[in-house]
Amino acid sequence: MGRFPKWKRALALFTVIATIKPSVNAKRNRYIVPGAPWYDTGGNVLSAHAGGIVEHDGKWYWFGQNERAEDKDLFSGINVYSSPDLLNWDFEGKALSSINGTVIGPDTVVERPKAVFNQETQTWVLWFHSDNSTYGLLRQGVATSPNITGPYAFQEVFSPLGGTSQDFGLFHDVDHDASYALYSNGDADAAHDNLISRMNSTFTGVEEVVYEFPDFDLEAPTMFFSGSRYYILMSHKTGYRPNNVVVFSAEKLAGPWSAQSYIATLGTRTFNSQSTMIISVKGSDQSTFLYCGDQWTTAKDLYLSTYVWLPMKFNDDTGALHVEWHDLYSIDVKTGSITVPQGTSYEAEHGEVTGLAYTTLCVIQGNGTLTISNIEGTGQPQWVSIYYHNPDGKCMLE
Ligand SMILES: *[C@@H]1O[C@H](CO)[C@@H](O)[C@H](O)[C@H]1NC(C)=O
Ligand SMILES: *[C@@H]1O[C@H](CO)[C@@H](O)[C@H](O)[C@H]1NC(C)=O
Ligand SMILES: *[C@@H]1O[C@H](CO)[C@@H](O)[C@H](O)[C@H]1NC(C)=O
Ligand SMILES: *[C@@H]1O[C@H](CO)[C@@H](O)[C@H](O)[C@H]1NC(C)=O
Ligand SMILES: *[C@@H]1O[C@H](CO)[C@@H](O)[C@H](O)[C@H]1NC(C)=O
């Protein structure tokens, strides 16, 4: 035990955690494991990228981009999954499928789907970013269905308030039954702004910009309301490479909004993820808010991308917010509590390096083998988490 494969390339910080929690029933997920492939109840890898989550009648519904090896970043449908506990997900099928020869054809871009229920029309509305393959149109789109899982009927794509829209986030202010489109207005010279725009009463169009973050040049927006404060999270624009996601907070959506601050330990690039949605679990004991990000691979192999879901801690008096890393944890959606299994950490720096690999102040690099000895096992099946990070030559101490 404790012998690791040869490095493919210069590498990083390394931690091993062995947790004493054998899985009793392998078919049921008991933990959220940030960054690991996530299997649905049918045994298939969950494909719900850049997603959105809603709660309805005691169940959670996760909408996201279907990604296959052959898609190369283009539209092959929006998947929807349901779950009673946020851990185990049933595949409910395609919420929206591509339609040949239309603006949601298999040669187009349909991204960042988010669903919301409209009371007035008793209709589910599925919003998304709509584009052509070179991202030259920058529009929003909607599809509707009487049923949460669809299939959704495509309605239209449009330029919100005559403007452009890049990425897409949706915030349903349940307390005031209003919904907002969150988006950036693109990379043209006059753009680079981030907008919060109120939807009209049917939630099928945008009627007014409520706030604009001028020249902030961020993307991948997601928002939640804590009960007294609004928080909006956005990432920088670095393509599919992760960066340090920032948060702003305000008592009113129209502002004033706070200055921005980072949500995760600097240097981790938000634990290698980009913001997409926030899950608000209003439990009997506590409210828990999960940051949900995408751990993207490259545009060519998006289907290998995984999900990073982590609990957030924040302070409504100061607006400070940070995401806490856990190798694995469980959430009880009834009580809202988070349980983190305890384990033993082994630092890679204390391991034995052979071959061409060598250790410097805080990184292990080169092509070789790292052996960590004396890892204690229980004799039972148990979790082993391996955490590594590529700091691209920059040391990340602590
Ligand atoms: C859509 O186009 C593809 C590729 O040309 C074709 O294989 C498929 O049958 C078409 N689907 C429909 C519903 O026409
Ligand atoms: C996408 O739309 C832009 C703006 O109309 C256009 O310049 C570009 O050629 C389009 N790309 C494709 C692949 O059609
Ligand atoms: C919605 O769900 C109901 C009940 O499952 C079903 O009878 C109906 O056909 C569904 N409607 C659509 C449009 O899928
Ligand atoms: C909301 O906007 C959409 C798109 O423009 C439009 O079809 C719909 O009728 C609007 N709803 C209301 C209540 O104005
Ligand atoms: C690492 O070393 C092994 C042999 O020990 C070799 O097969 C492999 O190609 C090397 N990888 C790189 C990236 O140099």
Short mmCIF file of C-alpha atoms and ligand atoms in Angstrom, two decimals:
data_model
loop_
_atom_site.label_atom_id
_atom_site.label_comp_id
_atom_site.label_asym_id
_atom_site.label_seq_id
_atom_site.Cartn_x
_atom_site.Cartn_y
_atom_site.Cartn_z
CA MET A 1 0.00 0.00 0.00
CA GLY A 2 1.06 3.56 -0.48
CA ARG A 3 2.90 3.16 -3.73
CA PHE A 4 1.95 5.66 -6.38
CA PRO A 5 2.37 5.59 -10.12
CA LYS A 6 5.17 7.36 -11.85
CA TRP A 7 4.50 11.01 -12.47
CA LYS A 8 3.49 11.92 -15.95
CA ARG A 9 4.82 15.41 -15.47
CA ALA A 10 6.14 17.80 -12.90
CA LEU A 11 3.76 17.72 -10.01
CA ALA A 12 2.77 19.15 -6.77
CA LEU A 13 1.61 18.92 -3.22
CA PHE A 14 0.34 15.54 -2.15
CA THR A 15 -1.82 14.42 0.73
CA VAL A 16 -3.26 11.01 1.44
CA ILE A 17 -6.17 10.59 3.76
CA ALA A 18 -7.29 7.15 4.78
CA THR A 19 -10.72 7.26 6.34
CA ILE A 20 -12.14 4.55 8.50
CA LYS A 21 -15.56 4.38 6.90
CA PRO A 22 -16.21 1.27 4.86
CA SER A 23 -19.14 1.52 2.50
CA VAL A 24 -21.91 -0.81 3.69
CA ASN A 25 -23.95 -0.83 0.52
CA ALA A 26 -21.80 -0.01 -2.46
CA LYS A 27 -24.83 0.78 -4.62
CA ARG A 28 -25.96 3.75 -2.53
CA ASN A 29 -23.78 6.83 -2.39
CA ARG A 30 -23.18 7.93 1.18
CA TYR A 31 -20.79 10.74 0.40
CA ILE A 32 -20.20 13.65 -1.88
CA VAL A 33 -16.63 13.32 -3.18
CA PRO A 34 -15.59 16.63 -4.77
CA GLY A 35 -13.81 16.16 -8.08
CA ALA A 36 -14.46 12.41 -8.39
CA PRO A 37 -16.56 10.86 -11.18
CA TRP A 38 -20.12 10.68 -9.87
CA TYR A 39 -22.32 7.72 -10.81
CA ASP A 40 -26.10 7.81 -11.11
CA THR A 41 -28.31 5.04 -9.75
CA GLY A 42 -28.09 3.30 -13.14
CA GLY A 43 -24.31 3.02 -12.79
CA ASN A 44 -23.50 5.65 -15.43
CA VAL A 45 -21.31 8.70 -14.91
CA LEU A 46 -23.50 11.75 -14.22
CA SER A 47 -23.42 14.11 -17.18
CA ALA A 48 -24.88 17.39 -15.96
CA HIS A 49 -22.26 20.03 -16.54
CA ALA A 50 -22.60 23.77 -15.89
CA GLY A 51 -25.82 22.85 -14.20
CA GLY A 52 -28.64 24.26 -12.16
CA ILE A 53 -30.56 22.68 -9.29
CA VAL A 54 -34.11 23.19 -8.04
CA GLU A 55 -36.03 21.62 -5.19
CA HIS A 56 -39.61 20.52 -5.84
CA ASP A 57 -41.99 18.41 -3.74
CA GLY A 58 -39.23 17.03 -1.52
CA LYS A 59 -36.93 16.11 -4.37
CA TRP A 60 -33.97 17.79 -6.00
CA TYR A 61 -33.64 18.15 -9.76
CA TRP A 62 -30.26 18.67 -11.39
CA PHE A 63 -30.20 20.03 -14.95
CA GLY A 64 -26.95 20.09 -16.85
CA GLN A 65 -25.22 19.83 -20.19
CA ASN A 66 -24.96 16.35 -21.62
CA GLU A 67 -21.36 15.86 -22.81
CA ARG A 68 -20.08 13.00 -24.92
CA ALA A 69 -16.65 12.33 -26.39
CA GLU A 70 -17.90 13.19 -29.88
CA ASP A 71 -19.62 16.48 -28.94
CA LYS A 72 -16.58 18.77 -29.03
CA ASP A 73 -18.33 21.48 -27.03
CA LEU A 74 -21.55 21.42 -29.13
CA PHE A 75 -25.13 20.74 -28.08
CA SER A 76 -26.24 17.15 -27.51
CA GLY A 77 -29.00 17.80 -25.01
CA ILE A 78 -29.73 18.88 -21.47
CA ASN A 79 -29.98 16.03 -18.98
CA VAL A 80 -32.08 16.04 -15.85
CA TYR A 81 -31.58 13.89 -12.75
CA SER A 82 -33.64 13.66 -9.56
CA SER A 83 -32.60 12.84 -6.01
CA PRO A 84 -34.19 12.63 -2.58
CA ASP A 85 -30.89 13.26 -0.77
CA LEU A 86 -28.43 15.09 -3.09
CA LEU A 87 -26.22 11.97 -3.03
CA ASN A 88 -28.06 9.44 -5.21
CA TRP A 89 -29.33 10.58 -8.59
CA ASP A 90 -31.85 8.94 -10.92
CA PHE A 91 -31.47 9.80 -14.58
CA GLU A 92 -34.79 11.27 -15.76
CA GLY A 93 -33.80 11.62 -19.39
CA LYS A 94 -33.30 14.56 -21.70
CA ALA A 95 -35.03 17.71 -20.50
CA LEU A 96 -34.23 19.35 -23.84
CA SER A 97 -32.95 17.74 -27.03
CA SER A 98 -31.33 19.32 -30.03
CA ILE A 99 -33.52 20.03 -33.07
CA ASN A 100 -31.81 19.76 -36.44
CA GLY A 101 -31.68 22.91 -38.51
CA THR A 102 -32.67 25.29 -35.68
CA VAL A 103 -30.81 27.61 -33.30
CA ILE A 104 -30.66 24.68 -30.87
CA GLY A 105 -29.34 22.22 -33.43
CA PRO A 106 -26.45 19.79 -32.83
CA ASP A 107 -24.10 22.31 -34.47
CA THR A 108 -24.93 25.05 -31.92
CA VAL A 109 -24.08 25.88 -28.33
CA VAL A 110 -26.64 25.46 -25.54
CA GLU A 111 -25.02 25.90 -22.14
CA ARG A 112 -25.57 26.56 -18.44
CA PRO A 113 -29.20 25.37 -18.18
CA LYS A 114 -31.24 26.53 -15.16
CA ALA A 115 -34.92 25.82 -14.46
CA VAL A 116 -37.49 27.83 -12.52
CA PHE A 117 -41.21 27.40 -11.83
CA ASN A 118 -43.60 30.21 -12.70
CA GLN A 119 -46.72 30.43 -10.52
CA GLU A 120 -48.66 32.67 -12.88
CA THR A 121 -48.50 30.21 -15.79
CA GLN A 122 -47.95 27.04 -13.70
CA THR A 123 -45.08 26.28 -16.05
CA TRP A 124 -41.48 25.21 -15.67
CA VAL A 125 -39.13 27.44 -17.63
CA LEU A 126 -35.68 26.19 -18.66
CA TRP A 127 -33.21 28.98 -19.42
CA PHE A 128 -29.84 28.61 -21.12
CA HIS A 129 -27.04 30.40 -22.90
CA SER A 130 -27.56 30.12 -26.66
CA ASP A 131 -24.88 30.59 -29.28
CA ASN A 132 -23.37 29.45 -32.54
CA SER A 133 -20.22 27.34 -32.54
CA THR A 134 -17.91 30.36 -32.57
CA TYR A 135 -19.75 32.16 -29.77
CA GLY A 136 -20.65 35.08 -32.01
CA LEU A 137 -24.36 35.45 -31.16
CA LEU A 138 -24.36 35.75 -27.35
CA ARG A 139 -28.04 35.16 -26.67
CA GLN A 140 -30.32 33.61 -24.09
CA GLY A 141 -32.93 30.93 -24.72
CA VAL A 142 -35.99 29.48 -23.04
CA ALA A 143 -37.94 26.23 -23.24
CA THR A 144 -41.03 25.36 -21.21
CA SER A 145 -42.82 22.32 -19.80
CA PRO A 146 -45.76 21.61 -17.49
CA ASN A 147 -43.59 18.94 -15.83
CA ILE A 148 -40.31 19.56 -14.10
CA THR A 149 -38.48 16.77 -15.89
CA GLY A 150 -39.85 17.81 -19.27
CA PRO A 151 -39.46 17.17 -22.09
CA TYR A 152 -39.24 20.94 -22.47
CA ALA A 153 -40.63 22.56 -25.60
CA PHE A 154 -38.21 25.01 -27.15
CA GLN A 155 -39.68 28.56 -27.25
CA GLU A 156 -37.14 31.08 -28.49
CA VAL A 157 -33.71 32.61 -28.21
CA PHE A 158 -33.28 36.36 -27.81
CA SER A 159 -30.89 39.19 -27.06
CA PRO A 160 -31.88 40.34 -23.56
CA LEU A 161 -33.03 43.98 -23.66
CA GLY A 162 -31.34 44.17 -27.05
CA GLY A 163 -27.96 43.40 -25.50
CA THR A 164 -25.54 40.48 -25.48
CA SER A 165 -25.28 37.68 -22.93
CA GLN A 166 -22.35 35.41 -22.16
CA ASP A 167 -22.66 32.55 -19.70
CA PHE A 168 -25.88 32.39 -17.76
CA GLY A 169 -26.96 32.13 -14.15
CA LEU A 170 -30.44 32.23 -12.68
CA PHE A 171 -31.51 33.43 -9.28
CA HIS A 172 -35.05 32.75 -8.04
CA ASP A 173 -35.75 35.06 -5.11
CA VAL A 174 -38.27 32.72 -3.47
CA ASP A 175 -39.11 35.22 -0.72
CA HIS A 176 -40.25 37.80 -3.27
CA ASP A 177 -41.22 35.40 -6.08
CA ALA A 178 -39.05 37.21 -8.56
CA SER A 179 -36.40 35.75 -10.85
CA TYR A 180 -33.25 37.25 -12.22
CA ALA A 181 -30.99 36.50 -15.16
CA LEU A 182 -27.29 36.77 -14.26
CA TYR A 183 -24.86 37.20 -17.14
CA SER A 184 -21.92 39.07 -18.55
CA ASN A 185 -22.42 41.09 -21.71
CA GLY A 186 -19.42 39.72 -23.57
CA ASP A 187 -15.94 40.76 -24.61
CA ALA A 188 -16.63 43.61 -27.04
CA ASP A 189 -14.87 46.90 -26.28
CA ALA A 190 -18.01 48.46 -24.82
CA ALA A 191 -18.90 45.33 -22.81
CA HIS A 192 -17.07 43.40 -20.03
CA ASP A 193 -19.89 44.17 -17.57
CA ASN A 194 -21.82 41.77 -15.35
CA LEU A 195 -25.55 42.18 -15.10
CA ILE A 196 -28.40 41.26 -12.78
CA SER A 197 -31.63 41.59 -14.78
CA ARG A 198 -35.15 40.98 -13.54
CA MET A 199 -37.30 38.58 -15.54
CA ASN A 200 -40.86 39.52 -16.47
CA SER A 201 -43.80 38.00 -14.60
CA THR A 202 -43.94 34.84 -16.74
CA PHE A 203 -40.17 34.27 -16.28
CA THR A 204 -39.81 33.92 -20.05
CA GLY A 205 -38.10 37.22 -20.79
CA VAL A 206 -35.89 39.89 -19.22
CA GLU A 207 -37.49 43.26 -18.42
CA GLU A 208 -35.03 45.44 -16.50
CA VAL A 209 -31.37 45.61 -15.48
CA VAL A 210 -31.39 45.84 -11.69
CA TYR A 211 -27.65 46.16 -11.22
CA GLU A 212 -24.56 46.27 -13.39
CA PHE A 213 -21.01 45.52 -12.23
CA PRO A 214 -19.20 47.81 -14.66
CA ASP A 215 -16.06 46.47 -16.36
CA PHE A 216 -15.62 43.65 -13.85
CA ASP A 217 -15.16 41.17 -16.69
CA LEU A 218 -16.33 38.10 -14.76
CA GLU A 219 -18.43 35.09 -15.78
CA ALA A 220 -20.19 31.95 -14.49
CA PRO A 221 -22.43 33.86 -12.05
CA THR A 222 -24.49 32.21 -9.31
CA MET A 223 -26.35 33.77 -6.40
CA PHE A 224 -28.13 32.96 -3.14
CA PHE A 225 -30.01 34.81 -0.42
CA SER A 226 -29.02 33.91 3.15
CA GLY A 227 -32.16 35.36 4.71
CA SER A 228 -30.67 38.81 5.15
CA ARG A 229 -27.97 39.17 2.51
CA TYR A 230 -27.52 38.42 -1.17
CA TYR A 231 -24.27 36.84 -2.31
CA ILE A 232 -23.16 36.59 -5.92
CA LEU A 233 -20.22 34.39 -6.94
CA MET A 234 -18.46 34.80 -10.27
CA SER A 235 -15.29 33.48 -11.85
CA HIS A 236 -12.69 35.28 -13.92
CA LYS A 237 -12.48 34.59 -17.64
CA THR A 238 -9.79 31.97 -18.20
CA GLY A 239 -11.62 29.60 -20.54
CA TYR A 240 -11.86 26.10 -19.12
CA ARG A 241 -8.89 26.64 -16.83
CA PRO A 242 -9.97 27.29 -13.23
CA ASN A 243 -9.25 30.55 -11.42
CA ASN A 244 -9.97 32.17 -8.07
CA VAL A 245 -13.75 32.67 -7.89
CA VAL A 246 -14.87 35.89 -6.17
CA VAL A 247 -17.91 36.89 -4.10
CA PHE A 248 -19.76 40.18 -3.65
CA SER A 249 -22.61 40.73 -1.19
CA ALA A 250 -25.42 43.23 -0.71
CA GLU A 251 -28.57 43.78 1.32
CA LYS A 252 -30.50 44.75 -1.80
CA LEU A 253 -30.10 43.43 -5.32
CA ALA A 254 -29.88 46.99 -6.63
CA GLY A 255 -26.83 47.45 -4.37
CA PRO A 256 -24.69 48.88 -3.00
CA TRP A 257 -22.59 45.73 -3.50
CA SER A 258 -19.47 45.05 -1.43
CA ALA A 259 -15.96 44.90 -2.83
CA GLN A 260 -15.01 41.46 -4.17
CA SER A 261 -13.09 38.85 -2.19
CA TYR A 262 -11.88 35.32 -2.94
CA ILE A 263 -14.04 32.40 -1.82
CA ALA A 264 -11.29 29.75 -1.49
CA THR A 265 -7.67 29.44 -0.38
CA LEU A 266 -5.60 31.39 -2.89
CA GLY A 267 -3.48 29.24 -5.15
CA THR A 268 -6.04 26.42 -5.28
CA ARG A 269 -8.01 28.14 -8.06
CA THR A 270 -11.19 27.47 -6.11
CA PHE A 271 -10.07 23.87 -5.64
CA ASN A 272 -9.74 23.58 -9.40
CA SER A 273 -13.32 24.53 -10.19
CA GLN A 274 -15.52 27.17 -11.79
CA SER A 275 -18.76 28.36 -10.20
CA THR A 276 -22.08 27.22 -11.67
CA MET A 277 -24.77 26.96 -8.99
CA ILE A 278 -25.54 27.10 -5.28
CA ILE A 279 -27.75 24.64 -3.42
CA SER A 280 -29.71 26.06 -0.51
CA VAL A 281 -30.66 23.31 1.96
CA LYS A 282 -33.12 24.67 4.51
CA GLY A 283 -32.88 21.92 7.14
CA SER A 284 -34.67 21.57 10.48
CA ASP A 285 -31.45 22.27 12.40
CA GLN A 286 -29.64 24.62 10.07
CA SER A 287 -29.52 26.09 6.59
CA THR A 288 -26.58 24.86 4.57
CA PHE A 289 -25.43 26.36 1.31
CA LEU A 290 -23.30 24.34 -1.07
CA TYR A 291 -20.99 25.92 -3.60
CA CYS A 292 -21.18 23.86 -6.80
CA GLY A 293 -18.51 24.17 -9.43
CA ASP A 294 -17.39 22.40 -12.56
CA GLN A 295 -13.95 20.86 -12.67
CA TRP A 296 -13.50 21.26 -16.40
CA THR A 297 -11.17 19.33 -18.61
CA THR A 298 -10.50 20.91 -22.00
CA ALA A 299 -13.03 21.83 -24.69
CA LYS A 300 -12.06 18.66 -26.58
CA ASP A 301 -12.89 16.30 -23.71
CA LEU A 302 -15.50 18.13 -21.67
CA TYR A 303 -17.22 14.83 -20.99
CA LEU A 304 -14.45 13.96 -18.53
CA SER A 305 -15.19 17.04 -16.43
CA THR A 306 -16.30 16.46 -12.84
CA TYR A 307 -18.09 18.40 -10.11
CA VAL A 308 -16.81 20.09 -7.00
CA TRP A 309 -19.52 20.63 -4.38
CA LEU A 310 -18.43 22.09 -1.06
CA PRO A 311 -20.14 23.72 1.92
CA MET A 312 -19.79 27.46 2.37
CA LYS A 313 -19.38 29.46 5.58
CA PHE A 314 -20.34 33.12 5.60
CA ASN A 315 -20.99 36.01 7.93
CA ASP A 316 -24.00 38.21 7.18
CA ASP A 317 -22.58 41.07 9.27
CA THR A 318 -19.37 41.36 7.27
CA GLY A 319 -20.30 39.59 4.01
CA ALA A 320 -17.20 37.38 4.36
CA LEU A 321 -17.65 34.00 2.66
CA HIS A 322 -15.42 31.04 2.11
CA VAL A 323 -15.67 27.53 0.76
CA GLU A 324 -14.34 24.72 2.95
CA TRP A 325 -12.48 21.81 1.40
CA HIS A 326 -13.41 18.25 2.40
CA ASP A 327 -12.09 15.11 0.68
CA LEU A 328 -15.53 13.66 1.22
CA TYR A 329 -18.55 14.47 3.36
CA SER A 330 -22.20 13.74 3.74
CA ILE A 331 -25.20 16.04 3.94
CA ASP A 332 -28.52 15.35 5.62
CA VAL A 333 -31.10 17.28 3.62
CA LYS A 334 -33.67 16.93 6.45
CA THR A 335 -31.56 18.55 9.15
CA GLY A 336 -29.20 20.51 6.91
CA SER A 337 -26.15 19.14 8.73
CA ILE A 338 -22.83 18.16 7.17
CA THR A 339 -20.86 15.15 8.41
CA VAL A 340 -17.16 14.83 7.64
CA PRO A 341 -15.55 11.42 8.19
CA GLN A 342 -12.30 11.60 10.10
CA GLY A 343 -9.13 10.03 8.74
CA THR A 344 -5.36 10.19 8.88
CA SER A 345 -3.38 12.46 6.58
CA TYR A 346 -0.04 11.50 5.11
CA GLU A 347 2.07 14.22 3.56
CA ALA A 348 3.72 13.38 0.27
CA GLU A 349 6.75 15.41 1.31
CA HIS A 350 7.49 12.74 3.93
CA GLY A 351 7.45 9.97 1.35
CA GLU A 352 10.42 8.38 -0.33
CA VAL A 353 11.18 9.57 -3.83
CA THR A 354 13.07 7.42 -6.30
CA GLY A 355 13.97 7.67 -9.95
CA LEU A 356 14.24 11.13 -11.50
CA ALA A 357 11.70 12.75 -9.16
CA TYR A 358 12.90 15.14 -6.47
CA THR A 359 11.42 17.24 -3.70
CA THR A 360 11.90 20.98 -3.37
CA LEU A 361 10.46 23.31 -0.74
CA CYS A 362 6.85 22.43 -1.38
CA VAL A 363 6.64 20.50 -4.61
CA ILE A 364 7.58 17.10 -5.85
CA GLN A 365 8.55 17.11 -9.46
CA GLY A 366 10.16 15.03 -12.15
CA ASN A 367 9.47 11.57 -13.49
CA GLY A 368 9.82 9.01 -10.73
CA THR A 369 8.09 7.13 -7.95
CA LEU A 370 6.87 8.33 -4.58
CA THR A 371 6.40 5.74 -1.86
CA ILE A 372 4.60 6.49 1.38
CA SER A 373 5.18 3.70 3.89
CA ASN A 374 3.38 2.62 7.02
CA ILE A 375 -0.12 3.61 6.01
CA GLU A 376 -2.39 2.02 8.56
CA GLY A 377 -5.37 0.11 7.29
CA THR A 378 -8.30 -1.34 9.18
CA GLY A 379 -8.36 -4.66 7.34
CA GLN A 380 -11.77 -3.57 6.02
CA PRO A 381 -12.60 -1.78 2.77
CA GLN A 382 -11.93 1.92 3.39
CA TRP A 383 -11.72 5.21 1.62
CA VAL A 384 -8.38 6.54 0.43
CA SER A 385 -8.39 10.10 -0.89
CA ILE A 386 -5.45 11.41 -2.83
CA TYR A 387 -5.21 15.16 -3.08
CA TYR A 388 -2.71 16.72 -5.41
CA HIS A 389 -2.41 20.08 -6.99
CA ASN A 390 -0.37 21.47 -9.82
CA PRO A 391 0.80 24.93 -8.79
CA ASP A 392 2.63 25.59 -12.06
CA GLY A 393 5.86 26.30 -10.26
CA LYS A 394 4.34 28.55 -7.60
CA CYS A 395 4.67 27.31 -4.05
CA MET A 396 1.52 27.03 -2.03
CA LEU A 397 2.44 26.65 1.62
CA GLU A 398 -0.09 26.01 4.42
C1 LIG B 1 -30.58 15.12 -37.41
O1 LIG B 1 -29.44 15.12 -38.25
C2 LIG B 1 -28.62 13.97 -38.07
C3 LIG B 1 -27.33 14.18 -38.87
O2 LIG B 1 -27.61 14.66 -40.13
C4 LIG B 1 -29.39 12.74 -38.49
O3 LIG B 1 -28.60 11.57 -38.30
C5 LIG B 1 -30.65 12.64 -37.67
O4 LIG B 1 -31.44 11.56 -38.11
C6 LIG B 1 -31.45 13.92 -37.74
N1 LIG B 1 -32.57 13.85 -36.78
C7 LIG B 1 -33.81 14.11 -37.13
C8 LIG B 1 -34.82 14.00 -36.04
O5 LIG B 1 -34.13 14.46 -38.25
C1 LIG B 2 -21.57 33.15 -35.43
O1 LIG B 2 -22.19 34.42 -35.48
C2 LIG B 2 -21.31 35.48 -35.79
C3 LIG B 2 -22.13 36.77 -35.71
O2 LIG B 2 -23.22 36.73 -36.58
C4 LIG B 2 -20.72 35.25 -37.17
O3 LIG B 2 -19.79 36.29 -37.46
C5 LIG B 2 -20.01 33.92 -37.19
O4 LIG B 2 -19.54 33.66 -38.49
C6 LIG B 2 -20.97 32.84 -36.79
N1 LIG B 2 -20.29 31.56 -36.72
C7 LIG B 2 -20.70 30.51 -37.40
C8 LIG B 2 -19.90 29.24 -37.25
O5 LIG B 2 -21.69 30.55 -38.12
C1 LIG B 3 -46.49 15.39 -17.35
O1 LIG B 3 -46.60 14.36 -16.38
C2 LIG B 3 -47.87 13.73 -16.39
C3 LIG B 3 -47.92 12.78 -15.22
O2 LIG B 3 -46.75 12.00 -15.15
C4 LIG B 3 -48.09 13.02 -17.72
O3 LIG B 3 -49.36 12.43 -17.75
C5 LIG B 3 -47.99 14.05 -18.83
O4 LIG B 3 -48.05 13.41 -20.08
C6 LIG B 3 -46.68 14.83 -18.76
N1 LIG B 3 -46.69 15.92 -19.73
C7 LIG B 3 -45.72 16.10 -20.61
C8 LIG B 3 -45.85 17.25 -21.53
O5 LIG B 3 -44.73 15.38 -20.64
C1 LIG B 4 -42.00 37.97 -21.08
O1 LIG B 4 -41.08 38.03 -22.17
C2 LIG B 4 -41.29 37.06 -23.17
C3 LIG B 4 -40.18 37.22 -24.19
O2 LIG B 4 -40.15 38.51 -24.70
C4 LIG B 4 -42.68 37.23 -23.79
O3 LIG B 4 -42.90 36.23 -24.74
C5 LIG B 4 -43.72 37.15 -22.69
O4 LIG B 4 -45.00 37.42 -23.20
C6 LIG B 4 -43.39 38.17 -21.60
N1 LIG B 4 -44.35 38.06 -20.52
C7 LIG B 4 -45.04 39.12 -20.10
C8 LIG B 4 -45.98 38.88 -18.96
O5 LIG B 4 -44.92 40.22 -20.62
C1 LIG B 5 8.97 8.38 -17.24
O1 LIG B 5 9.83 7.27 -17.10
C2 LIG B 5 9.36 6.06 -17.69
C3 LIG B 5 10.37 4.97 -17.44
O2 LIG B 5 10.71 4.92 -16.10
C4 LIG B 5 9.15 6.27 -19.18
O3 LIG B 5 8.55 5.09 -19.72
C5 LIG B 5 8.26 7.44 -19.42
O4 LIG B 5 8.15 7.70 -20.80
C6 LIG B 5 8.76 8.69 -18.71
N1 LIG B 5 7.83 9.78 -18.88
C7 LIG B 5 8.20 10.99 -19.21
C8 LIG B 5 7.10 12.01 -19.34
O5 LIG B 5 9.37 11.31 -19.34
#
